[in-house]
Short mmCIF file of C-alpha atoms in Angstrom, two decimals:
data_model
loop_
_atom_site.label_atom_id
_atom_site.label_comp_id
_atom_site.label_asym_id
_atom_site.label_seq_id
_atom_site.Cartn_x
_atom_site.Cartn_y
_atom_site.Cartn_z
CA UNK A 1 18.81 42.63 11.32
CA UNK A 2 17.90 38.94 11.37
CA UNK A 3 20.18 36.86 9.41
CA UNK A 4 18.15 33.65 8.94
CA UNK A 5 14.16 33.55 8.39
CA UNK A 6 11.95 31.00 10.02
CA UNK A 7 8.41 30.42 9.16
CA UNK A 8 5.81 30.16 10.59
CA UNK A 9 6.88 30.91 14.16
CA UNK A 10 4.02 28.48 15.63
CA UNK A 11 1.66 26.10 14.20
CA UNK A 12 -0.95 23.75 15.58
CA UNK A 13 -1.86 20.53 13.62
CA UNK A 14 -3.90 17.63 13.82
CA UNK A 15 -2.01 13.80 14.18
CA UNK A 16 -1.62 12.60 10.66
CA UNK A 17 -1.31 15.61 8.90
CA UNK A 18 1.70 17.07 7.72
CA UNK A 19 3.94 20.71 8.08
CA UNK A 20 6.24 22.17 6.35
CA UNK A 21 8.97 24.77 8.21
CA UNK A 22 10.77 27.08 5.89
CA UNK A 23 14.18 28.20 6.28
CA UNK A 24 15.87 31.22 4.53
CA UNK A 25 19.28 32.39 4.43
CA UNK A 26 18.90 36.17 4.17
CA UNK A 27 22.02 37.58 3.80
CA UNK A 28 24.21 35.21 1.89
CA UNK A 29 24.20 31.88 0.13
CA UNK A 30 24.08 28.92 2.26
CA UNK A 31 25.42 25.18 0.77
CA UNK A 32 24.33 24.12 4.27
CA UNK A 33 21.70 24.27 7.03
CA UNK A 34 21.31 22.62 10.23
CA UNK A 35 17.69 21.49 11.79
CA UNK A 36 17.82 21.09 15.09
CA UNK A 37 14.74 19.53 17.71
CA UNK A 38 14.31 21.26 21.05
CA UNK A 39 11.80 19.45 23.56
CA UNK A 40 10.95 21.47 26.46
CA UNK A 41 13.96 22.07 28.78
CA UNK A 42 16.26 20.08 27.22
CA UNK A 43 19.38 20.75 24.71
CA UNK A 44 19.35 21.56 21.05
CA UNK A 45 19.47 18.15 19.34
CA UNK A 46 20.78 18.44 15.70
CA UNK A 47 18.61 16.01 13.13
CA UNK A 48 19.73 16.38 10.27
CA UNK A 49 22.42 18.85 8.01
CA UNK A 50 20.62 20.23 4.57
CA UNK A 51 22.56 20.11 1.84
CA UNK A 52 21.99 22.23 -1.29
CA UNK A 53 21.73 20.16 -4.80
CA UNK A 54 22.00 16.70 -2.70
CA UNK A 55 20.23 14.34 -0.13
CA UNK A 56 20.54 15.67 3.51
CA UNK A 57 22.16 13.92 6.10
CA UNK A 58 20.50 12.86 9.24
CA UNK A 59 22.01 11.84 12.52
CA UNK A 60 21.30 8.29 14.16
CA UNK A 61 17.76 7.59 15.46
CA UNK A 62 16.25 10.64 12.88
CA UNK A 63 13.64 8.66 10.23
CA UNK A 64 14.45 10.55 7.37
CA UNK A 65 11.14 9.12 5.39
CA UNK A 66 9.40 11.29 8.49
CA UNK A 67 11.18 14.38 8.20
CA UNK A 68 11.38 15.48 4.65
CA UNK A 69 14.13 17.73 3.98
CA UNK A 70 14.11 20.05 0.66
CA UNK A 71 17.04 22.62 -0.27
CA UNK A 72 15.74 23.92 -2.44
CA UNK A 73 17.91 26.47 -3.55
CA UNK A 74 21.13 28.51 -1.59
CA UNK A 75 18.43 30.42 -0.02
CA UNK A 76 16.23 28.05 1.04
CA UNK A 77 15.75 24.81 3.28
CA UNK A 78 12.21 23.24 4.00
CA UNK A 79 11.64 20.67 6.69
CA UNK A 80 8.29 18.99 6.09
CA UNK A 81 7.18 16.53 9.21
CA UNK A 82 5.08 14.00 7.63
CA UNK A 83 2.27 12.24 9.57
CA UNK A 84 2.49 14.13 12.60
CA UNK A 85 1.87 12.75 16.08
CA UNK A 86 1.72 14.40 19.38
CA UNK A 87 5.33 13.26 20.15
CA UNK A 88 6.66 15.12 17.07
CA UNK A 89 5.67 18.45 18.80
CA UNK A 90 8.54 20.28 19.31
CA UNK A 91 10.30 23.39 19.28
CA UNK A 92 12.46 22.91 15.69
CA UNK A 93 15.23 26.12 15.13
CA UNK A 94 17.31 25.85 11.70
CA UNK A 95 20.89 27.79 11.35
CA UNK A 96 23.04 28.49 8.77
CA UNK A 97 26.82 28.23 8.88
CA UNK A 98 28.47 31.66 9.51
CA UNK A 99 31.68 32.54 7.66
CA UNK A 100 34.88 30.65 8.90
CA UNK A 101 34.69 29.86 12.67
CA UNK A 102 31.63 32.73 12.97
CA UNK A 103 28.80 31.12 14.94
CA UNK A 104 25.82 29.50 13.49
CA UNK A 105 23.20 31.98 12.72
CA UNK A 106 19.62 30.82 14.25
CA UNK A 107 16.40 31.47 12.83
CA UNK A 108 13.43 32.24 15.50
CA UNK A 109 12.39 28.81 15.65
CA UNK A 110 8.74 27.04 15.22
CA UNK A 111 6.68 25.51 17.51
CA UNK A 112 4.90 22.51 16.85
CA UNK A 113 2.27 21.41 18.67
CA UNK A 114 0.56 18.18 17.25
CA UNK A 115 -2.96 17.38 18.68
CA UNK B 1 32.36 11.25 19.26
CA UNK B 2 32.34 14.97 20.81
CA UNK B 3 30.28 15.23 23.58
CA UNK B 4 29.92 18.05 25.60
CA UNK B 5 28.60 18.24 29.20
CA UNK B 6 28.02 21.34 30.98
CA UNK B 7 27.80 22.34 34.63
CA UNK B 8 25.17 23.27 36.66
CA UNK B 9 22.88 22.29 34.82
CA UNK B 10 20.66 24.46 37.67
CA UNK B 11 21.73 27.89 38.92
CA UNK B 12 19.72 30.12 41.12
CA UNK B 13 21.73 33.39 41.97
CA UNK B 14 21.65 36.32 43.89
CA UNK B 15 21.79 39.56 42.56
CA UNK B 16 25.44 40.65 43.17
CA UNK B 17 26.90 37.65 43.46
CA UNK B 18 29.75 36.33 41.16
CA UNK B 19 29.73 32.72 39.68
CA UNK B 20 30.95 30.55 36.84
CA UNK B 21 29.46 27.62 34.54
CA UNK B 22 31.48 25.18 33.06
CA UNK B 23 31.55 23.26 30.01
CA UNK B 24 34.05 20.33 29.25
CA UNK B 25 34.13 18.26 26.03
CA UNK B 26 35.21 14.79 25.60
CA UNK B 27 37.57 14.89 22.15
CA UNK B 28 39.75 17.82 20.51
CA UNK B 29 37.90 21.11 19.42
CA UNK B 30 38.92 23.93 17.73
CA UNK B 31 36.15 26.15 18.08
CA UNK B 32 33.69 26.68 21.48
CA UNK B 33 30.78 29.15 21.41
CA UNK B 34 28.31 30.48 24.17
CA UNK B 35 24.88 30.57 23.14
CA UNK B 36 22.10 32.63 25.22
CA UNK B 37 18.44 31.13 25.21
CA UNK B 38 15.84 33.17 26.60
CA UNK B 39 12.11 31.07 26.76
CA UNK B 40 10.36 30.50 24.47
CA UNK B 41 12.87 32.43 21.94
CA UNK B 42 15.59 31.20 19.79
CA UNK B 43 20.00 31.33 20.27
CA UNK B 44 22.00 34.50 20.48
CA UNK B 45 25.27 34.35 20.01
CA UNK B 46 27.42 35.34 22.85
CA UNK B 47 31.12 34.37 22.27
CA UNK B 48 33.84 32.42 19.69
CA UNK B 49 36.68 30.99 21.59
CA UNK B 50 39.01 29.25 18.91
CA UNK B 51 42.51 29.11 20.62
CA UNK B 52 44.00 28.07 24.03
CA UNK B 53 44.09 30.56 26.53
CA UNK B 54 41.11 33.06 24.42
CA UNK B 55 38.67 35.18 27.22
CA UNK B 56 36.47 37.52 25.94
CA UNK B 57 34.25 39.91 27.78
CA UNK B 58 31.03 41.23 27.34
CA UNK B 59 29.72 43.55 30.01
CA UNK B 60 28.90 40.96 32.88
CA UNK B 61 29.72 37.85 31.60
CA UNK B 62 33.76 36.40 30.44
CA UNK B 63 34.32 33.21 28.37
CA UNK B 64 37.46 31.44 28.68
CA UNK B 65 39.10 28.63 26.59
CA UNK B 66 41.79 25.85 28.08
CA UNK B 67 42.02 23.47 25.44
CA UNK B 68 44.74 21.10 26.83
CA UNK B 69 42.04 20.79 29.86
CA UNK B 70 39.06 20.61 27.59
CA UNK B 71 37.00 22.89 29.00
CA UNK B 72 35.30 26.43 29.20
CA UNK B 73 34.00 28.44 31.63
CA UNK B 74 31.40 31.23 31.48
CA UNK B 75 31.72 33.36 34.42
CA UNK B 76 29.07 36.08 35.57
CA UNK B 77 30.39 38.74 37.54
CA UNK B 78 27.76 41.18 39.90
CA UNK B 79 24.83 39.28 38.11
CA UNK B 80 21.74 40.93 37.77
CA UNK B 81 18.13 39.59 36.97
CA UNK B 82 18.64 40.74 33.36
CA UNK B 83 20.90 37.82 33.11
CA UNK B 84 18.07 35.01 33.19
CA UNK B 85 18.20 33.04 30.93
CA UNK B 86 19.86 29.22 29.90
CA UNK B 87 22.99 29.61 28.83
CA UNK B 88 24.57 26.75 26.15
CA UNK B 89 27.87 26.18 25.30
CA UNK B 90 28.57 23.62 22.03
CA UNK B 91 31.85 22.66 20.98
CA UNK B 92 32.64 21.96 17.13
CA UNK B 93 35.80 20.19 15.54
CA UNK B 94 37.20 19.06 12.30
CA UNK B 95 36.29 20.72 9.55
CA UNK B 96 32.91 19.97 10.23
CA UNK B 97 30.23 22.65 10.47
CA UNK B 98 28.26 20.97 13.17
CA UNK B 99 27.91 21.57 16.68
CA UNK B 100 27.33 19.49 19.55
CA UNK B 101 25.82 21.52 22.28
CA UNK B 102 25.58 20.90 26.02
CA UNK B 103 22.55 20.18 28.26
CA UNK B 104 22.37 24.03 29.23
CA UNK B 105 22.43 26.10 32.27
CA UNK B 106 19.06 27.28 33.55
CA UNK B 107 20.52 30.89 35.39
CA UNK B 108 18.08 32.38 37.41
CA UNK B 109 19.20 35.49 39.34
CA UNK B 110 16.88 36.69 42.53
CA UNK B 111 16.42 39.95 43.45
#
């Protein structure tokens, strides 16, 4: 069964408004999570690393006053995308940290579409 | 900085034909993973490769790890159209949790 819980799958949302993506660890407790940002037919780009009970951590070029991140609790990571414009839509996945060297565990994903 | 760059970045096969995609990373790793990506859909895992010399096999498709080269290789043996898909490989290091993933290999196998 699915290991990480992403939701909604799709949304479509008018410029200026603002979404928020959850992110749930299902079967264990997760300190971290990982957003990443997937335009069409290119890589996985990784934004920014959730971290539960402090700030998150973005990578260079990521606004962080855009992209609100929220763990919330070891369960749970938001990623709210403030202000939306067309250019924000995206395909955004979030994974959790497996045990040890284990892979990263990838939710479905969400895609964004900003009009 | 890792970096990881992966090649073809394009690969349009025959069915029954054997070939291999190649992914070489820029600064020491000690972990390298496969990831499949069908459209439209999220990552599956495919493989871990953690030490020199590591190939695993899964049905059509073998990983292998040479970390004094830096580099991978996902090889497809007898592919069939099942296999479509883009195929990442992302290299980790430290005791970091991140990943830095390649550009991807688009694999489309004809009939």
């Amino acid at each position: 069964g699915a290991v990480v819980s992403q939701h909604p799958s799709w949304v479509i949302c008018k410029s200026g408004t603002s979404v928020k993506i959850e992110c749930r660890s299902l079967d264990f407790q997760a300190t971290t999570m990982f957003w990443y940002r997937q335009f069409p037919k290119q890589s996985l780009m990784l934004m920014a690393t959730s971290n539960e009970g402090s700030k998150a951590t973005y990578e260079q070029g990521v606004e962080k006053d855009k992209f609100l991140i929220n763990h919330a609790s070891l369960t749970l990571s938001t990623l709210t995308v403030t202000s939306a414009h067309p250019e924000d839509s995206s395909f955004y996945i979030c994974s959790v940290p497996g045990q040890g060297s284990s892979p990263l565990h990838f939710g479905n994903g969400t895609r964004l579409t900003v009009t | 900085e890792l970096k990881v760059e992966q090649n073809p970045l394009f690969l349009s096969m025959q069915e029954g034909k054997n070939y291999t995609i190649y992914c070489n990373y820029s600064t020491t790793s000690d972990r390298l993973y496969w990831y499949r990506q069908d459209p439209g859909k999220s990552l599956e895992s495919l493989f871990v490769l953690l030490s020199n010399g590591a190939v695993k096999q899964e049905g059509r498709l073998m990983a292998s790890l040479d970390t004094k080269a830096r580099l991978s290789t996902l090889h497809i043996t007898a592919a069939v159209h099942d296999l479509s898909a883009t195929y990442f490989c992302a290299a980790g290091s430290g005791g970091s949790e991140k990943l830095v993933f390649g550009k991807g290999t688009k694999l489309t196998v004809n009939p």
